[in-house]
Coordinates of C-alpha atoms in Angstrom, one line a residue:
E259 CA -7.5 -13.9 -24.0
D260 CA -10.7 -11.9 -23.9
S261 CA -10.2 -11.1 -20.3
K262 CA -6.7 -9.9 -20.9
D263 CA -8.1 -7.6 -23.7
K264 CA -10.7 -6.2 -21.3
V265 CA -8.2 -5.5 -18.6
R266 CA -5.8 -3.9 -21.1
E267 CA -8.6 -1.6 -22.4
N268 CA -9.6 -0.7 -18.9
R269 CA -6.0 0.1 -17.9
L270 CA -5.5 2.3 -20.9
S271 CA -8.7 4.3 -20.5
N272 CA -8.7 7.7 -18.9
E273 CA -10.1 6.4 -15.7
G274 CA -7.6 3.5 -15.6
K275 CA -4.7 5.8 -16.1
W276 CA -6.0 8.0 -13.2
I277 CA -6.4 4.9 -11.0
Y278 CA -2.8 3.8 -11.8
R279 CA -1.5 7.3 -10.9
M280 CA -3.3 7.2 -7.6
R281 CA -1.9 3.7 -6.9
K282 CA 1.6 5.1 -6.9
E283 CA 0.6 7.8 -4.4
K284 CA -1.4 5.6 -2.1
V285 CA -0.2 2.0 -2.2
E286 CA 3.4 2.4 -3.0
R287 CA 3.8 5.2 -0.5
S288 CA 2.4 3.0 2.2
F289 CA 5.0 0.3 1.6
A290 CA 7.8 3.0 1.5
D291 CA 6.5 4.4 4.9
S292 CA 6.5 0.9 6.3
K293 CA 10.1 0.4 5.4
E294 CA 11.4 3.9 6.2
L295 CA 9.3 5.0 9.2
H296 CA 8.1 1.8 10.8
G297 CA 11.2 -0.5 10.7
L298 CA 10.1 -3.1 8.1
R299 CA 13.3 -2.8 6.1
Y300 CA 14.9 -5.3 8.5
C301 CA 13.2 -7.8 10.7
R302 CA 13.9 -7.6 14.3
L303 CA 12.9 -11.2 15.1
R304 CA 13.5 -14.6 13.7
G305 CA 11.0 -17.2 12.5
R306 CA 8.0 -16.9 10.2
D307 CA 5.4 -16.3 13.0
N308 CA 7.5 -13.5 14.5
V309 CA 8.0 -11.9 11.2
R310 CA 4.3 -12.1 10.4
E311 CA 3.6 -10.6 13.8
Q312 CA 5.9 -7.7 13.2
A313 CA 4.4 -7.0 9.8
L314 CA 0.8 -7.1 11.2
M315 CA 1.8 -4.8 14.1
T316 CA 3.3 -2.4 11.6
A317 CA 0.2 -2.4 9.4
A318 CA -2.0 -1.9 12.5
C319 CA 0.1 1.1 13.5
Q320 CA -0.1 2.6 10.0
N321 CA -3.9 2.1 10.0
M322 CA -4.3 3.8 13.4
K323 CA -2.1 6.7 12.1
K324 CA -4.4 7.0 9.1
I325 CA -7.5 7.0 11.2
A326 CA -6.1 9.6 13.6
L327 CA -5.2 11.9 10.7
H328 CA -8.6 11.4 9.1
L329 CA -10.4 12.2 12.4
D330 CA -8.3 15.3 12.9
R331 CA -9.3 16.6 9.5
V332 CA -13.0 15.8 10.1
V333 CA -13.2 17.5 13.5

């Protein structure tokens, strides 16, 4: 119960509210992009291993895209 109270206090603090707002922009946007831009809305293959491979390949593509955009800004 003490742990729940500490988490609740942290979440309701100014920093916690800022972090939660950033979560919507960063994490949720990433999942939306996976579905809309990278074909994760529907699986192209059958079987757990094939679905896992598609999800990992999608995540790898997103990470490479983020790295490329970051490097473009730095240079």
